[in-house]
Amino acid sequence: MTCNIEYLNFKSNRLIPFDQFVETVLYKPKIGYYTKKIPFGRTGDFITAPTISNLFSEIISIWIVSSWEELGKPRCFNFVELGPGDGSFAKVFVNTLKKFPNLFNSINIYLYEKSEFLKNIQKEKLKDSKIKWINNFDKINKGPVIFFGNEFFDAIPIKQFTYKKKLLLEKYCYLDHVKGFKEVYQRAKIEDIKEIKNFRVLKDLKFIEFPKLGILEMSKIVKKIKKLSGGVLLIDYGYTKLLNRSTIQMVMQNKKVRTDDFFKNVGKADITSLVNFSLLKEYFLKNQMNVKKIVTQKFFLEKMGIVERAKILEKKMDLKQKNYMLSTLNRLLNKKLMGDLFKVIFAFKSKSNNFLGFK
Ligand SMILES: C[S@@+](CC[C@H](N)C(=O)[O-])C[C@H]1O[C@@H](n2cnc3c(N)ncnc32)[C@H](O)[C@@H]1O
């Protein structure tokens, strides 16, 4: 199957900022990548931690239980999963919470999902009446709130910029009738230049990736947390030492696709970018949030006791089950696999500060 250009409904020669182009390709109702097939899991294009192993979801669930305790066991408590994918995390989360009746009776569980197609998949999988789907956070008005997103931020399209002499230029895409999709750099908008110049971490870069849409999402989350207390835990693949290049990745059938074939594979592959965790941290700090030290997924999961939990579970397993569990654990923790590349950041506003997993 090749990318059918008309299919994506682009008008010829209209310039579209790169983030909006990717947004259309991924999320435009009925035709976008995330709106017509399940991209996750072994039969999909990529595997995420909750679809690799229930252990991951169990450990995050325990972290949420411990954070509720840290927040003083409030009688009214809210949890929002950002971008729940195929619902794998939420399923384990609800089952785990049932072992903590005090929390289970106090918690409102919300799923925040953009794709109607995925929402239906989630509703099929998650029949528990505790779970509610929301398109904004207006309903959350009482009690602290914890937001959690695994591979949420990386799925939100970014803007790309470069300097020509001292001029900041933004990447745009357009559809040429004869040659297909093309890219071109145009003068950046003043409001974007101002915003970018405000970030210390972007100062010395010649090539800039700026998650404008992601920050817009974070601004709604930060506003809620500042009003109600709580925090946001994000796990994603990304970096803290600055990169000076495009980090766009395309993945199809669990293999990376060459990004010089970007336009050829548009619509057929997932498109993500590496998350700039230093920028996220700077954003949260600028907005008067506290931020825990950024740690790797390996560090966080080990601190939260994932290895000990696996040892308990393996006692009840036969050899085949045990080997399978250990191979998935290795995938999550191995530094050459997901262990180091994935990072964890927690930004919060609360009287307490002793949230687990970061030291
Ligand atoms: C890469 S998937 C990760 C899914 C899941 N968290 C996991 O780890 O398996 C990204 C998810 O975020 C959702 N998403 C992306 N942008 C979103 C937005 N702005 N608002 C709500 N959901 C969004 C996608 O539809 C998808 O469910």
Short mmCIF file of C-alpha atoms and ligand atoms in Angstrom, two decimals:
data_model
loop_
_atom_site.label_atom_id
_atom_site.label_comp_id
_atom_site.label_asym_id
_atom_site.label_seq_id
_atom_site.Cartn_x
_atom_site.Cartn_y
_atom_site.Cartn_z
CA MET A 1 0.00 0.00 0.00
CA THR A 2 1.45 3.39 -0.89
CA CYS A 3 0.46 6.65 0.69
CA ASN A 4 -2.56 7.96 -1.14
CA ILE A 5 -2.10 11.71 -1.16
CA GLU A 6 -5.70 12.67 -2.03
CA TYR A 7 -6.69 10.34 0.73
CA LEU A 8 -5.31 12.72 3.29
CA ASN A 9 -7.32 15.57 1.81
CA PHE A 10 -4.53 18.11 1.43
CA LYS A 11 -5.08 21.07 -0.86
CA SER A 12 -2.30 21.63 -3.39
CA ASN A 13 0.44 24.08 -2.48
CA ARG A 14 -1.12 25.17 0.83
CA LEU A 15 1.66 25.54 3.38
CA ILE A 16 1.01 23.71 6.64
CA PRO A 17 3.29 23.97 9.71
CA PHE A 18 5.02 20.62 10.32
CA ASP A 19 3.18 19.96 13.62
CA GLN A 20 -0.22 20.54 12.03
CA PHE A 21 0.74 18.34 9.07
CA VAL A 22 1.67 15.46 11.41
CA GLU A 23 -1.44 16.09 13.50
CA THR A 24 -3.61 15.65 10.39
CA VAL A 25 -1.76 12.55 9.28
CA LEU A 26 -2.05 10.93 12.71
CA TYR A 27 -5.39 12.10 14.04
CA LYS A 28 -7.71 13.44 11.32
CA PRO A 29 -11.01 11.61 12.00
CA LYS A 30 -11.54 8.47 9.88
CA ILE A 31 -8.29 8.75 7.90
CA GLY A 32 -5.55 9.52 10.46
CA TYR A 33 -3.16 6.78 11.57
CA TYR A 34 -4.58 6.69 15.12
CA THR A 35 -8.17 6.66 13.95
CA LYS A 36 -8.37 3.48 11.91
CA LYS A 37 -6.27 0.68 13.38
CA ILE A 38 -4.77 -0.53 16.64
CA PRO A 39 -1.15 0.48 16.29
CA PHE A 40 0.05 -1.17 19.53
CA GLY A 41 1.05 -4.66 20.51
CA ARG A 42 2.78 -7.51 18.78
CA THR A 43 0.53 -7.38 15.72
CA GLY A 44 0.64 -3.58 15.49
CA ASP A 45 3.42 -1.21 14.49
CA PHE A 46 4.98 -0.74 17.91
CA ILE A 47 4.98 -2.07 21.45
CA THR A 48 4.66 0.11 24.52
CA ALA A 49 5.51 -0.81 28.13
CA PRO A 50 1.88 -1.58 29.20
CA THR A 51 1.47 -3.84 26.14
CA ILE A 52 4.78 -5.59 26.88
CA SER A 53 4.16 -6.46 30.50
CA ASN A 54 1.47 -6.17 33.18
CA LEU A 55 4.31 -5.79 35.67
CA PHE A 56 4.94 -2.27 34.35
CA SER A 57 1.30 -1.27 34.88
CA GLU A 58 1.18 -2.92 38.30
CA ILE A 59 4.24 -0.99 39.47
CA ILE A 60 2.86 2.33 38.21
CA SER A 61 -0.43 1.50 39.97
CA ILE A 62 1.47 0.95 43.21
CA TRP A 63 3.23 4.28 42.68
CA ILE A 64 -0.19 5.95 42.39
CA VAL A 65 -1.35 4.25 45.60
CA SER A 66 1.78 5.50 47.36
CA SER A 67 1.29 9.02 45.99
CA TRP A 68 -2.30 9.07 47.26
CA GLU A 69 -0.91 8.13 50.68
CA GLU A 70 1.72 10.86 50.37
CA LEU A 71 -1.02 13.38 49.60
CA GLY A 72 -2.68 12.47 52.93
CA LYS A 73 -5.12 9.78 51.68
CA PRO A 74 -7.73 12.34 50.53
CA ARG A 75 -11.34 11.09 50.54
CA CYS A 76 -11.85 12.62 47.11
CA PHE A 77 -9.04 11.88 44.68
CA ASN A 78 -8.76 12.06 40.90
CA PHE A 79 -6.63 10.12 38.47
CA VAL A 80 -6.35 10.91 34.77
CA GLU A 81 -4.62 8.66 32.29
CA LEU A 82 -3.35 10.70 29.35
CA GLY A 83 -3.50 8.83 26.03
CA PRO A 84 -4.57 5.38 27.27
CA GLY A 85 -3.87 3.59 23.94
CA ASP A 86 -5.53 0.17 23.90
CA GLY A 87 -6.47 0.41 27.61
CA SER A 88 -3.85 -2.09 28.82
CA PHE A 89 -2.62 0.10 31.67
CA ALA A 90 -6.10 1.08 32.89
CA LYS A 91 -7.20 -2.55 33.04
CA VAL A 92 -4.37 -3.53 35.37
CA PHE A 93 -4.76 -0.28 37.31
CA VAL A 94 -8.42 -0.92 38.19
CA ASN A 95 -7.69 -4.53 39.18
CA THR A 96 -4.78 -3.46 41.38
CA LEU A 97 -6.81 -0.70 43.07
CA LYS A 98 -9.46 -3.21 44.10
CA LYS A 99 -6.88 -4.50 46.58
CA PHE A 100 -6.89 -1.03 48.22
CA PRO A 101 -10.60 -0.47 49.03
CA ASN A 102 -10.08 2.87 50.82
CA LEU A 103 -8.47 4.34 47.74
CA PHE A 104 -10.82 2.52 45.37
CA ASN A 105 -13.80 4.13 47.10
CA SER A 106 -12.20 7.59 47.02
CA ILE A 107 -10.92 7.71 43.46
CA ASN A 108 -12.41 9.07 40.23
CA ILE A 109 -10.71 7.49 37.24
CA TYR A 110 -10.70 9.44 33.99
CA LEU A 111 -9.30 8.51 30.58
CA TYR A 112 -8.26 11.40 28.33
CA GLU A 113 -8.13 10.16 24.74
CA LYS A 114 -8.17 12.05 21.48
CA SER A 115 -8.84 9.22 19.03
CA GLU A 116 -12.51 8.15 18.85
CA PHE A 117 -11.38 4.85 17.36
CA LEU A 118 -9.11 4.10 20.33
CA LYS A 119 -11.79 5.30 22.74
CA ASN A 120 -14.08 2.56 21.40
CA ILE A 121 -11.34 -0.04 21.79
CA GLN A 122 -10.83 1.14 25.38
CA LYS A 123 -14.56 0.98 26.10
CA GLU A 124 -14.68 -2.60 24.82
CA LYS A 125 -11.81 -3.61 27.07
CA LEU A 126 -12.72 -1.62 30.18
CA LYS A 127 -16.25 -2.29 31.28
CA ASP A 128 -15.77 -1.03 34.86
CA SER A 129 -18.27 1.68 35.75
CA LYS A 130 -15.55 3.49 37.73
CA ILE A 131 -13.91 4.61 34.49
CA LYS A 132 -15.09 7.76 32.75
CA TRP A 133 -13.87 9.26 29.46
CA ILE A 134 -13.24 13.00 29.28
CA ASN A 135 -12.28 15.47 26.53
CA ASN A 136 -11.22 18.19 28.97
CA PHE A 137 -10.60 18.53 32.70
CA ASP A 138 -13.58 20.75 33.55
CA LYS A 139 -15.30 18.06 35.62
CA ILE A 140 -12.35 17.74 37.98
CA ASN A 141 -12.99 20.36 40.62
CA LYS A 142 -12.50 18.73 43.98
CA GLY A 143 -9.66 16.75 45.51
CA PRO A 144 -6.04 16.37 44.39
CA VAL A 145 -5.35 15.02 40.93
CA ILE A 146 -2.62 12.80 39.54
CA PHE A 147 -2.11 12.71 35.78
CA PHE A 148 -0.16 9.86 34.20
CA GLY A 149 0.94 9.47 30.60
CA ASN A 150 3.08 6.73 29.11
CA GLU A 151 4.28 7.68 25.64
CA PHE A 152 1.72 10.50 25.63
CA PHE A 153 3.99 13.48 25.09
CA ASP A 154 5.98 11.87 22.26
CA ALA A 155 2.77 11.24 20.34
CA ILE A 156 1.94 14.96 20.23
CA PRO A 157 3.39 16.54 17.08
CA ILE A 158 6.20 19.09 17.42
CA LYS A 159 7.31 22.13 15.47
CA GLN A 160 10.77 22.25 13.86
CA PHE A 161 12.88 25.35 13.27
CA THR A 162 16.30 26.19 11.94
CA TYR A 163 18.38 29.37 11.71
CA LYS A 164 19.43 30.89 8.43
CA LYS A 165 21.98 33.50 9.35
CA LYS A 166 20.18 35.06 12.33
CA LEU A 167 16.69 34.45 11.05
CA LEU A 168 14.57 31.74 12.67
CA LEU A 169 12.73 29.67 10.06
CA GLU A 170 9.93 27.16 10.63
CA LYS A 171 9.41 23.92 8.70
CA TYR A 172 6.23 23.75 6.62
CA CYS A 173 4.86 20.96 4.42
CA TYR A 174 2.89 21.29 1.20
CA LEU A 175 1.45 19.13 -1.51
CA ASP A 176 2.94 19.60 -4.96
CA HIS A 177 0.59 18.22 -7.62
CA VAL A 178 3.42 16.58 -9.55
CA LYS A 179 6.09 15.80 -6.96
CA GLY A 180 3.89 14.90 -3.98
CA PHE A 181 4.56 16.19 -0.44
CA LYS A 182 7.49 18.55 0.00
CA GLU A 183 8.93 20.59 2.85
CA VAL A 184 10.07 24.18 2.93
CA TYR A 185 11.34 26.59 5.62
CA GLN A 186 9.58 29.95 6.08
CA ARG A 187 10.08 32.82 8.48
CA ALA A 188 8.89 31.86 11.95
CA LYS A 189 5.94 33.66 13.55
CA ILE A 190 6.80 36.36 16.09
CA GLU A 191 4.80 34.68 18.87
CA ASP A 192 6.77 31.41 18.35
CA ILE A 193 10.11 33.24 18.26
CA LYS A 194 9.23 34.91 21.57
CA GLU A 195 8.21 31.61 23.16
CA ILE A 196 11.33 29.80 21.94
CA LYS A 197 13.64 32.58 23.10
CA ASN A 198 12.12 32.25 26.55
CA PHE A 199 13.56 28.75 26.95
CA ARG A 200 17.11 28.69 28.24
CA VAL A 201 17.56 25.08 27.04
CA LEU A 202 16.94 26.08 23.41
CA LYS A 203 19.36 29.01 23.43
CA ASP A 204 22.43 27.67 21.66
CA LEU A 205 20.74 25.33 19.22
CA LYS A 206 20.90 25.69 15.44
CA PHE A 207 18.10 23.17 14.92
CA ILE A 208 15.18 23.53 17.30
CA GLU A 209 12.33 21.18 18.08
CA PHE A 210 9.54 22.90 19.94
CA PRO A 211 6.55 20.97 21.36
CA LYS A 212 4.03 23.80 21.10
CA LEU A 213 0.97 21.50 21.07
CA GLY A 214 2.42 19.37 23.89
CA ILE A 215 2.98 22.46 26.00
CA LEU A 216 -0.58 23.55 25.34
CA GLU A 217 -1.72 20.20 26.79
CA MET A 218 0.64 20.62 29.76
CA SER A 219 -0.68 24.13 30.44
CA LYS A 220 -4.21 22.74 31.04
CA ILE A 221 -2.77 20.06 33.32
CA VAL A 222 -0.58 22.48 35.28
CA LYS A 223 -3.54 24.80 35.80
CA LYS A 224 -5.57 21.95 37.34
CA ILE A 225 -2.72 20.76 39.56
CA LYS A 226 -2.03 24.28 40.82
CA LYS A 227 -5.69 24.64 41.76
CA LEU A 228 -6.26 21.22 43.33
CA SER A 229 -2.73 19.98 44.20
CA GLY A 230 -1.26 16.71 42.92
CA GLY A 231 1.08 16.12 40.01
CA VAL A 232 1.83 14.77 36.57
CA LEU A 233 3.97 11.70 35.91
CA LEU A 234 5.25 11.32 32.36
CA ILE A 235 7.22 8.39 30.97
CA ASP A 236 8.59 8.68 27.51
CA TYR A 237 11.61 8.08 25.33
CA GLY A 238 13.71 11.14 25.31
CA TYR A 239 16.83 12.98 26.35
CA THR A 240 18.18 15.47 28.85
CA LYS A 241 21.43 16.45 27.10
CA LEU A 242 20.59 18.79 24.29
CA LEU A 243 20.43 17.52 20.72
CA ASN A 244 20.84 19.76 17.75
CA ARG A 245 18.96 17.72 15.16
CA SER A 246 15.64 16.33 14.09
CA THR A 247 14.49 13.48 16.34
CA ILE A 248 11.47 12.52 14.24
CA GLN A 249 10.97 8.76 14.09
CA MET A 250 8.64 6.62 12.03
CA VAL A 251 7.81 3.10 13.08
CA MET A 252 5.98 0.47 11.05
CA GLN A 253 5.50 -3.20 11.97
CA ASN A 254 7.86 -2.80 14.92
CA LYS A 255 10.70 -1.52 12.71
CA LYS A 256 12.05 1.99 12.33
CA VAL A 257 11.43 3.41 8.87
CA ARG A 258 14.03 5.67 7.30
CA THR A 259 12.94 9.26 7.80
CA ASP A 260 14.28 10.25 4.36
CA ASP A 261 11.27 8.23 3.16
CA PHE A 262 9.11 10.35 5.48
CA PHE A 263 6.53 11.47 2.95
CA LYS A 264 6.32 8.05 1.30
CA ASN A 265 5.32 6.43 4.59
CA VAL A 266 3.05 9.17 5.89
CA GLY A 267 -0.31 7.69 6.91
CA LYS A 268 1.09 4.16 7.22
CA ALA A 269 3.55 4.57 10.10
CA ASP A 270 3.49 6.06 13.55
CA ILE A 271 5.34 9.40 13.76
CA THR A 272 6.91 10.45 17.04
CA SER A 273 9.81 12.52 18.29
CA LEU A 274 12.16 12.17 21.24
CA VAL A 275 10.98 14.16 24.23
CA ASN A 276 13.25 16.98 25.40
CA PHE A 277 12.99 16.37 29.17
CA SER A 278 15.14 19.39 29.98
CA LEU A 279 12.65 21.61 28.20
CA LEU A 280 9.75 19.97 30.04
CA LYS A 281 11.50 20.53 33.34
CA GLU A 282 12.18 24.17 32.52
CA TYR A 283 8.53 24.61 31.51
CA PHE A 284 7.26 23.15 34.80
CA LEU A 285 9.67 25.20 36.90
CA LYS A 286 8.74 28.40 35.05
CA ASN A 287 5.14 27.62 35.98
CA GLN A 288 5.85 27.35 39.71
CA MET A 289 5.68 23.56 39.86
CA ASN A 290 8.14 21.40 41.79
CA VAL A 291 10.01 18.84 39.73
CA LYS A 292 11.63 15.62 40.92
CA LYS A 293 15.01 14.67 39.50
CA ILE A 294 14.53 13.19 36.02
CA VAL A 295 15.39 9.48 36.19
CA THR A 296 15.50 6.60 33.73
CA GLN A 297 12.73 4.03 33.45
CA LYS A 298 15.14 1.39 34.80
CA PHE A 299 15.92 3.49 37.86
CA PHE A 300 12.28 4.29 38.56
CA LEU A 301 10.89 0.77 38.12
CA GLU A 302 13.71 -0.79 40.16
CA LYS A 303 13.23 1.74 42.96
CA MET A 304 9.55 0.88 42.94
CA GLY A 305 10.39 -2.81 43.42
CA ILE A 306 9.70 -4.35 40.01
CA VAL A 307 12.43 -7.00 40.39
CA GLU A 308 11.18 -8.09 43.83
CA ARG A 309 7.63 -8.27 42.48
CA ALA A 310 8.79 -10.47 39.59
CA LYS A 311 10.52 -12.79 42.07
CA ILE A 312 7.28 -13.24 44.00
CA LEU A 313 5.29 -13.92 40.84
CA GLU A 314 7.78 -16.42 39.41
CA LYS A 315 7.24 -18.77 42.35
CA LYS A 316 3.79 -19.60 40.96
CA MET A 317 4.91 -19.92 37.34
CA ASP A 318 6.04 -22.82 35.18
CA LEU A 319 9.35 -22.51 33.35
CA LYS A 320 7.82 -21.20 30.13
CA GLN A 321 5.81 -18.49 31.93
CA LYS A 322 8.82 -17.54 34.02
CA ASN A 323 11.10 -17.21 31.00
CA TYR A 324 8.52 -15.11 29.23
CA MET A 325 8.09 -12.78 32.20
CA LEU A 326 11.84 -12.40 32.62
CA SER A 327 12.31 -11.58 28.94
CA THR A 328 9.66 -8.83 29.12
CA LEU A 329 11.25 -7.50 32.31
CA ASN A 330 14.59 -7.41 30.53
CA ARG A 331 13.02 -5.42 27.73
CA LEU A 332 11.77 -2.80 30.21
CA LEU A 333 14.99 -2.54 32.22
CA ASN A 334 17.90 -3.35 29.94
CA LYS A 335 19.94 -0.20 29.30
CA LYS A 336 20.31 -1.11 25.64
CA LEU A 337 16.57 -1.64 25.23
CA MET A 338 14.05 0.60 27.04
CA GLY A 339 15.82 0.97 30.39
CA ASP A 340 17.87 4.09 29.70
CA LEU A 341 16.19 5.63 26.70
CA PHE A 342 12.92 6.01 28.55
CA LYS A 343 12.87 8.74 31.18
CA VAL A 344 10.48 9.59 33.99
CA ILE A 345 9.56 13.09 35.11
CA PHE A 346 7.22 14.07 37.93
CA ALA A 347 6.07 17.66 38.35
CA PHE A 348 3.92 18.39 41.36
CA LYS A 349 2.37 20.92 43.68
CA SER A 350 1.66 19.71 47.18
CA LYS A 351 2.71 20.11 50.81
CA SER A 352 4.48 16.77 50.69
CA ASN A 353 7.54 15.98 48.68
CA ASN A 354 8.37 12.36 49.46
CA PHE A 355 7.05 10.78 46.30
CA LEU A 356 8.68 7.42 45.66
CA GLY A 357 10.90 6.33 42.81
CA PHE A 358 13.29 9.22 42.33
CA LYS A 359 16.09 8.70 44.84
C1 LIG B 1 1.92 6.17 21.69
S1 LIG B 1 0.30 6.00 22.26
C2 LIG B 1 0.56 5.42 23.90
C3 LIG B 1 -0.58 4.62 24.43
C4 LIG B 1 -0.48 4.08 25.85
N1 LIG B 1 -0.26 5.12 26.81
C5 LIG B 1 0.59 3.03 25.96
O1 LIG B 1 1.62 3.30 26.56
O2 LIG B 1 0.38 1.93 25.41
C6 LIG B 1 -0.28 7.66 22.43
C7 LIG B 1 -1.69 7.79 22.96
O3 LIG B 1 -1.98 9.16 23.21
C8 LIG B 1 -3.18 9.53 22.54
N2 LIG B 1 -3.08 10.99 22.29
C9 LIG B 1 -2.15 11.62 21.55
N3 LIG B 1 -2.35 12.95 21.59
C10 LIG B 1 -3.39 13.16 22.41
C11 LIG B 1 -4.06 14.33 22.88
N4 LIG B 1 -3.68 15.56 22.50
N5 LIG B 1 -5.07 14.18 23.74
C12 LIG B 1 -5.46 12.94 24.15
N6 LIG B 1 -4.88 11.80 23.72
C13 LIG B 1 -3.86 11.90 22.86
C14 LIG B 1 -3.19 8.62 21.34
O4 LIG B 1 -4.42 8.54 20.69
C15 LIG B 1 -2.77 7.31 22.01
O5 LIG B 1 -3.81 6.75 22.75
#
